[in-house]
N, CA and C atoms as an extended XYZ file, in Angstrom:
333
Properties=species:S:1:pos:R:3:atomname:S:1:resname:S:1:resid:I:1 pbc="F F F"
N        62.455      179.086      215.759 N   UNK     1
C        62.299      180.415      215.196 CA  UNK     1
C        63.595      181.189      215.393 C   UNK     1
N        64.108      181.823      214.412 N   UNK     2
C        65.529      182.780      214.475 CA  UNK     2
C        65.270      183.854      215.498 C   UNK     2
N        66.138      184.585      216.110 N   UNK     3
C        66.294      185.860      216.638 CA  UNK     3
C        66.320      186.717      215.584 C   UNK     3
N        65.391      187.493      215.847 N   UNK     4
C        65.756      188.976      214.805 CA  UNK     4
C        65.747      190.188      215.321 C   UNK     4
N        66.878      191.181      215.016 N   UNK     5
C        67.406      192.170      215.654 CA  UNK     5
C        66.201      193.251      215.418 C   UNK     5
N        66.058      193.930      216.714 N   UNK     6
C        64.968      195.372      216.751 CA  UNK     6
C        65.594      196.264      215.463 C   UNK     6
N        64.377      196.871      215.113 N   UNK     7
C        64.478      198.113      214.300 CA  UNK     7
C        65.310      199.129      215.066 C   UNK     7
N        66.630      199.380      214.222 N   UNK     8
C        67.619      200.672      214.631 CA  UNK     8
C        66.731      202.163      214.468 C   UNK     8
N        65.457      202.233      213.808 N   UNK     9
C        64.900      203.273      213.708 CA  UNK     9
C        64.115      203.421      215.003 C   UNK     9
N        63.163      202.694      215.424 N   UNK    10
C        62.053      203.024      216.210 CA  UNK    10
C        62.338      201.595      217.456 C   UNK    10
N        62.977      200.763      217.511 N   UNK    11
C        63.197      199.705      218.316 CA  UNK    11
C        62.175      198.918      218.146 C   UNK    11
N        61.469      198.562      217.483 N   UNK    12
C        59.989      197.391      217.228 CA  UNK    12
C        60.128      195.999      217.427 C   UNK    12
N        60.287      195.247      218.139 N   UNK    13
C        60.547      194.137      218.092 CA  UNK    13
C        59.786      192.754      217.115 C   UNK    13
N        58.875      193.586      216.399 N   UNK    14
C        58.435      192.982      215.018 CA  UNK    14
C        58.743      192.824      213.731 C   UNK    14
N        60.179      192.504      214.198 N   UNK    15
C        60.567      192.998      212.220 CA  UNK    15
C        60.438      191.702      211.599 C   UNK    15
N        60.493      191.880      210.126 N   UNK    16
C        60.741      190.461      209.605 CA  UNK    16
C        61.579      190.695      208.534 C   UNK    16
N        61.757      189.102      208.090 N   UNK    17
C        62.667      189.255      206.530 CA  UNK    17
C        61.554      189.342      205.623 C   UNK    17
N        62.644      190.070      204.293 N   UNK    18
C        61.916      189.546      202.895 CA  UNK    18
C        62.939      189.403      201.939 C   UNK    18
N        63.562      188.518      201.800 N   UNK    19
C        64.852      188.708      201.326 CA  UNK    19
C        66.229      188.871      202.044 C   UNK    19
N        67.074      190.124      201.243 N   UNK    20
C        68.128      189.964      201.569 CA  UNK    20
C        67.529      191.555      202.626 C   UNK    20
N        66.782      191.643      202.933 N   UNK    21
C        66.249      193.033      203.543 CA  UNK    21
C        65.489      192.338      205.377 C   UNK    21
N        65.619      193.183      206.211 N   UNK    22
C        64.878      193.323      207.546 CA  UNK    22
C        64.090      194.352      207.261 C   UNK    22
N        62.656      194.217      207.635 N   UNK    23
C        61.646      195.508      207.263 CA  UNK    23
C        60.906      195.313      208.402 C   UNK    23
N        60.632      196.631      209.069 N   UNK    24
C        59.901      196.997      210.263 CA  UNK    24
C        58.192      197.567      209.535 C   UNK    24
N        57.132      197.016      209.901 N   UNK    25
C        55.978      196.732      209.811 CA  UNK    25
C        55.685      198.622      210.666 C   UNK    25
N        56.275      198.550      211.645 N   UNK    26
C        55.432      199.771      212.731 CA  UNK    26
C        56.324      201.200      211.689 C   UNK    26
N        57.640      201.366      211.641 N   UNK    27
C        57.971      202.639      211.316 CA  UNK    27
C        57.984      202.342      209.770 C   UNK    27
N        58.073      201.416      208.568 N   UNK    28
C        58.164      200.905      207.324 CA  UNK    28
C        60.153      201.126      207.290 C   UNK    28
N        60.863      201.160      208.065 N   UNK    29
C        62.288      200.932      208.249 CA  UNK    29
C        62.619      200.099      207.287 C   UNK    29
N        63.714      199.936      206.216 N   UNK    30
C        64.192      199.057      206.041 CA  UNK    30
C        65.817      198.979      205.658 C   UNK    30
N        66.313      197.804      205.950 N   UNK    31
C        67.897      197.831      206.099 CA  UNK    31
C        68.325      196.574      205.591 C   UNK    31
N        69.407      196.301      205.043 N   UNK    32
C        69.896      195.166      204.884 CA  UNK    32
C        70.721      194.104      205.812 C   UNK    32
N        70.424      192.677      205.546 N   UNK    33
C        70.908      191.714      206.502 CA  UNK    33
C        73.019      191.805      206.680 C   UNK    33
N        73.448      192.134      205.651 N   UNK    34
C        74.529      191.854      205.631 CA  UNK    34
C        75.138      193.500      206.226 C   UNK    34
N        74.155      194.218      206.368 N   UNK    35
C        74.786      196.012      206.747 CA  UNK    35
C        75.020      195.477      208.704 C   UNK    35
N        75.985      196.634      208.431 N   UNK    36
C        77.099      196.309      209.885 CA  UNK    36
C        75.533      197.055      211.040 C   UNK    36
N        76.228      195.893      211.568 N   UNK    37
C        74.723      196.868      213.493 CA  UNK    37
C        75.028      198.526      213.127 C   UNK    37
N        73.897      198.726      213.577 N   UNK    38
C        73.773      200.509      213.385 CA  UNK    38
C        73.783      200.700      215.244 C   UNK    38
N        74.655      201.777      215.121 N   UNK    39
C        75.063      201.674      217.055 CA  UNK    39
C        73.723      203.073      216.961 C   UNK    39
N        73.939      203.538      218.000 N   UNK    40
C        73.228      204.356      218.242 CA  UNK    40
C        73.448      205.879      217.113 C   UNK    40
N        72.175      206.941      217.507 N   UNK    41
C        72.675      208.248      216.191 CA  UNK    41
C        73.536      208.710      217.080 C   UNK    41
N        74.165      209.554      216.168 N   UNK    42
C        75.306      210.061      215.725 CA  UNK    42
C        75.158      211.207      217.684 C   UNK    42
N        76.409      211.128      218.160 N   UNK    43
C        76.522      211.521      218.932 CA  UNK    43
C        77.070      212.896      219.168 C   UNK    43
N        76.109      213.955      220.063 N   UNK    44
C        76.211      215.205      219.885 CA  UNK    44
C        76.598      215.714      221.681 C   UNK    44
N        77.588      216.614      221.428 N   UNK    45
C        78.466      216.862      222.739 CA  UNK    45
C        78.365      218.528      222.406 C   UNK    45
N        78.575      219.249      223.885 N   UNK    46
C        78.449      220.153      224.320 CA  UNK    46
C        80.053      221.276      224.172 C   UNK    46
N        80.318      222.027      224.046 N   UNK    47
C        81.120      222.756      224.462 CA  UNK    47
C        82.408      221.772      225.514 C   UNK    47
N        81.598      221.505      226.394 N   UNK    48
C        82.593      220.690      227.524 CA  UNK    48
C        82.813      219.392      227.432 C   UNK    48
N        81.967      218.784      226.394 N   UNK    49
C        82.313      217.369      226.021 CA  UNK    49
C        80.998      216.507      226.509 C   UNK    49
N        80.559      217.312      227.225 N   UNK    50
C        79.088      216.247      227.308 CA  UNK    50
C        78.043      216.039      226.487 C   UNK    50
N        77.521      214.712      226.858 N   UNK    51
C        76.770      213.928      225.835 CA  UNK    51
C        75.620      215.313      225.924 C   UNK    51
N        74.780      215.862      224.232 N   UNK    52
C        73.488      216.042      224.701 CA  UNK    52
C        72.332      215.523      224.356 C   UNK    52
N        71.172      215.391      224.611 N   UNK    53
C        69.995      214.608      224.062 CA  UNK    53
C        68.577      215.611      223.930 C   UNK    53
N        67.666      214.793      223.000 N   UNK    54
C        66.675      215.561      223.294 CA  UNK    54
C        66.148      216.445      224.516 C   UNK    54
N        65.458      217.304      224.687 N   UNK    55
C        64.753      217.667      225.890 CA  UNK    55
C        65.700      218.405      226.583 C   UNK    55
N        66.802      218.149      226.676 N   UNK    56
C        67.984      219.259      227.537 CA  UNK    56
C        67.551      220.582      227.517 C   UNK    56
N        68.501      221.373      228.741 N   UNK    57
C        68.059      222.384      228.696 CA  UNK    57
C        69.967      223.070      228.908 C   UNK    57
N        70.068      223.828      227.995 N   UNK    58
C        71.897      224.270      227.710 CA  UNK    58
C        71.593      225.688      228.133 C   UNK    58
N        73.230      226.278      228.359 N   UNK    59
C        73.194      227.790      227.911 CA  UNK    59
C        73.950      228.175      226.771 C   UNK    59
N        74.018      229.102      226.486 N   UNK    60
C        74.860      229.652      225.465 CA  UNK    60
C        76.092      230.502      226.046 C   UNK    60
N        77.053      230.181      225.618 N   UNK    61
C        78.356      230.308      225.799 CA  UNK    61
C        79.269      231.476      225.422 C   UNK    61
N        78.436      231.849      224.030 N   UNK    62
C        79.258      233.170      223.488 CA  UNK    62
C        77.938      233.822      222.680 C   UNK    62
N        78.161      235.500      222.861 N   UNK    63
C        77.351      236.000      221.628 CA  UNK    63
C        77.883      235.745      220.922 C   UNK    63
N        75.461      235.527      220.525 N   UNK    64
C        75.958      235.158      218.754 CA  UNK    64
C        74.982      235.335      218.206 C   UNK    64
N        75.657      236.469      217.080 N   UNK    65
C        74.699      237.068      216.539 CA  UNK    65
C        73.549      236.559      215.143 C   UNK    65
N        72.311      236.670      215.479 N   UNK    66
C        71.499      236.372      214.476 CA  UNK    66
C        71.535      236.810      212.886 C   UNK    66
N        71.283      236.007      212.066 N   UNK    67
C        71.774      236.095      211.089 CA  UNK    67
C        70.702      236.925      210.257 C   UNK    67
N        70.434      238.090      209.418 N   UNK    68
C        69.289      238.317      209.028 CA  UNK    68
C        68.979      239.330      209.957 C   UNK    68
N        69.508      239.857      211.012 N   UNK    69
C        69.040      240.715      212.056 CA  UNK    69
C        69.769      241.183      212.808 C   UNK    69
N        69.149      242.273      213.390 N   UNK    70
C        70.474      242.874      214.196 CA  UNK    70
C        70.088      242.278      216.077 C   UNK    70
N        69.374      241.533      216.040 N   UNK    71
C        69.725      240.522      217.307 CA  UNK    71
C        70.320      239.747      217.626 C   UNK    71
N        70.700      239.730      218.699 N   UNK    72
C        71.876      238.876      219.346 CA  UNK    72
C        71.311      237.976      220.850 C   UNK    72
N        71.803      236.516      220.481 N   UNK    73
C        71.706      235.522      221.779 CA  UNK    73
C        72.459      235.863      222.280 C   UNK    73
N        72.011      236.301      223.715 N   UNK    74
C        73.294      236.627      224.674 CA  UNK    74
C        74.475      235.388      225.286 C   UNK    74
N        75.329      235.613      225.988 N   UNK    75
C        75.805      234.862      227.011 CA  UNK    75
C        75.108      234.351      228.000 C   UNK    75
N        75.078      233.434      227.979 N   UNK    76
C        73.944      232.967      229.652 CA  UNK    76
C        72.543      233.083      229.376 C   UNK    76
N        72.544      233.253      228.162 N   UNK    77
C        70.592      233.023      228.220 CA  UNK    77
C        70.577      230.996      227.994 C   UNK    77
N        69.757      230.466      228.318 N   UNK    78
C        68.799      229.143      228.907 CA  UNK    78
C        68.229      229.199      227.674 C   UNK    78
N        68.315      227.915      226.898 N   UNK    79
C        67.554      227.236      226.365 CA  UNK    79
C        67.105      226.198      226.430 C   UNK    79
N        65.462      225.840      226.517 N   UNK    80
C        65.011      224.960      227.307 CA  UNK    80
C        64.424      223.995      226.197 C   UNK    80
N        64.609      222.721      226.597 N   UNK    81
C        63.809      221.431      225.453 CA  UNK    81
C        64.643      221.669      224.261 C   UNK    81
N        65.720      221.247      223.914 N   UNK    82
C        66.302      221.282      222.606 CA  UNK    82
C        65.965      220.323      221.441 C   UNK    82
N        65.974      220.272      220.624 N   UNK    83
C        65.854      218.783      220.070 CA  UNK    83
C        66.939      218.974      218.900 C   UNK    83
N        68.065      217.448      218.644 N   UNK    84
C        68.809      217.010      218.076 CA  UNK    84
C        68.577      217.339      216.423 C   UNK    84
N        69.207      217.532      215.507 N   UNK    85
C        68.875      217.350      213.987 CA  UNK    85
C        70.404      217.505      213.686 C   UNK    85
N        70.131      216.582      212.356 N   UNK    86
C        71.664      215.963      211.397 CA  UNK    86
C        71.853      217.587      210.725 C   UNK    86
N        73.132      217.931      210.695 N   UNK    87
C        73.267      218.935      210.091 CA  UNK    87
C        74.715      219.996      210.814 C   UNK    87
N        74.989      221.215      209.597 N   UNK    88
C        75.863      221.768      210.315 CA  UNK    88
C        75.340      222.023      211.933 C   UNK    88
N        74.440      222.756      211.799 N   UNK    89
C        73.407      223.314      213.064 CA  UNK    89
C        72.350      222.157      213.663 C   UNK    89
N        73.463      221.555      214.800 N   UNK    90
C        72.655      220.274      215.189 CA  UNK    90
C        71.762      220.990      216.290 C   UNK    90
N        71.346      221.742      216.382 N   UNK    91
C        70.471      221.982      217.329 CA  UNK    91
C        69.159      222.290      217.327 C   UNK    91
N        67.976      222.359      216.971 N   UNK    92
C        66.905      223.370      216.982 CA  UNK    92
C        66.155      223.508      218.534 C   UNK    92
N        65.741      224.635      218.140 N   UNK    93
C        65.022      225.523      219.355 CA  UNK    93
C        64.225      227.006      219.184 C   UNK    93
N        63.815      227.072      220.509 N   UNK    94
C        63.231      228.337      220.318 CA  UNK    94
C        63.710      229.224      221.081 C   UNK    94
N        63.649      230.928      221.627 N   UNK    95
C        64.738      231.076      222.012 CA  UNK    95
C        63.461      232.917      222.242 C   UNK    95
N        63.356      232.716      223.394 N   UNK    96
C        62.640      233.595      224.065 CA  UNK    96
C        62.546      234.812      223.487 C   UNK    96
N        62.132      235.777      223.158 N   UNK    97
C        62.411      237.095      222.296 CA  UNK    97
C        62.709      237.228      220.691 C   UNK    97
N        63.234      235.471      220.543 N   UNK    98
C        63.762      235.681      219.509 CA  UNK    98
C        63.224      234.899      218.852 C   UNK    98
N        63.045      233.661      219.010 N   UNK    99
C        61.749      232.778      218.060 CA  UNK    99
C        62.770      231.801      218.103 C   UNK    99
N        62.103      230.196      216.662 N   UNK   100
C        62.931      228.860      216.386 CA  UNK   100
C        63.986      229.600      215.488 C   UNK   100
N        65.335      228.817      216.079 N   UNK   101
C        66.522      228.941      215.651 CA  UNK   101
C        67.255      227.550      215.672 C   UNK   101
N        68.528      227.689      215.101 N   UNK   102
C        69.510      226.722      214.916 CA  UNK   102
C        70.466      227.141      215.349 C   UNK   102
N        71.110      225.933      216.320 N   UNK   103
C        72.393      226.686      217.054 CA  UNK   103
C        73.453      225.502      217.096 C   UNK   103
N        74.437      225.914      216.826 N   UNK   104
C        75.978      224.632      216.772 CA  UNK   104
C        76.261      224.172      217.819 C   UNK   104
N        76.267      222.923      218.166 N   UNK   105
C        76.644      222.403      220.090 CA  UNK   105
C        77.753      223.111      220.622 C   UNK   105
N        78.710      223.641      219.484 N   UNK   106
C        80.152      223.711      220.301 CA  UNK   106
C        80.144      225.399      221.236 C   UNK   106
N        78.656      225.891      220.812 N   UNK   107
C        78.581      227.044      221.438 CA  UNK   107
C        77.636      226.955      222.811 C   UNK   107
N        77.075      225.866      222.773 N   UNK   108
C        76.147      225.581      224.009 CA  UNK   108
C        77.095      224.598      225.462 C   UNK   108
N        76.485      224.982      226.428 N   UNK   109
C        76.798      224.416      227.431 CA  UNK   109
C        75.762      223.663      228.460 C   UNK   109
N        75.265      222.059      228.688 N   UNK   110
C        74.276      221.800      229.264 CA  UNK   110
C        74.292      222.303      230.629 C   UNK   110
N        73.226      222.683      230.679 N   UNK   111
C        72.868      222.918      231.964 CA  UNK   111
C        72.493      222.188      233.325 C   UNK   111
């Protein structure tokens, strides 16, 4: 029996062929045999250069003001449980007083 590489989406160790395609059964993933290894997503760094990941908890680095409003994230306010998304604004969160927002890594600092 061949080795076949885990799903780069969900890690499943059930994938199979159908063709010139690898298709994951658990997430419906599919990718081609001849596409280069997919390394890990896209890697998101902090203000200071550190790695960040889901669940972190950062501060904010500079006011910055809300868009649509005359509120402002302070300096040094804590944001807790972040989660990652592709985009200018890799960040989402929620943000005490102020509700879910989107915030750019290069303004956060992990905590």
């Amino acid at each position: 029996m061949t080795d076949l590489p885990a799903c780069p989406e969900c890690t499943s160790k059930y994938v199979y062929e159908d063709g010139s395609l690898y298709i994951c059964p658990e997430c419906a993933h599919e990718w081609g045999k001849d596409a280069p290894a997919e390394s890990e997503s896209r890697k998101v760094t902090d203000a200071n250069g550190n790695t960040l990941s889901d669940g972190d908890t950062v501060t904010v680095i500079k006011d910055l003001k809300v868009k649509g409003s005359s509120a402002v994230v302070k300096v040094g306010t804590k944001v807790k449980n972040i989660r990652l998304v592709d985009g200018d604004h890799d960040i989402d969160c929620k943000i005490a007083g102020i509700g879910a927002m989107q915030l750019k890594s290069e303004f956060v600092k992990k905590a």
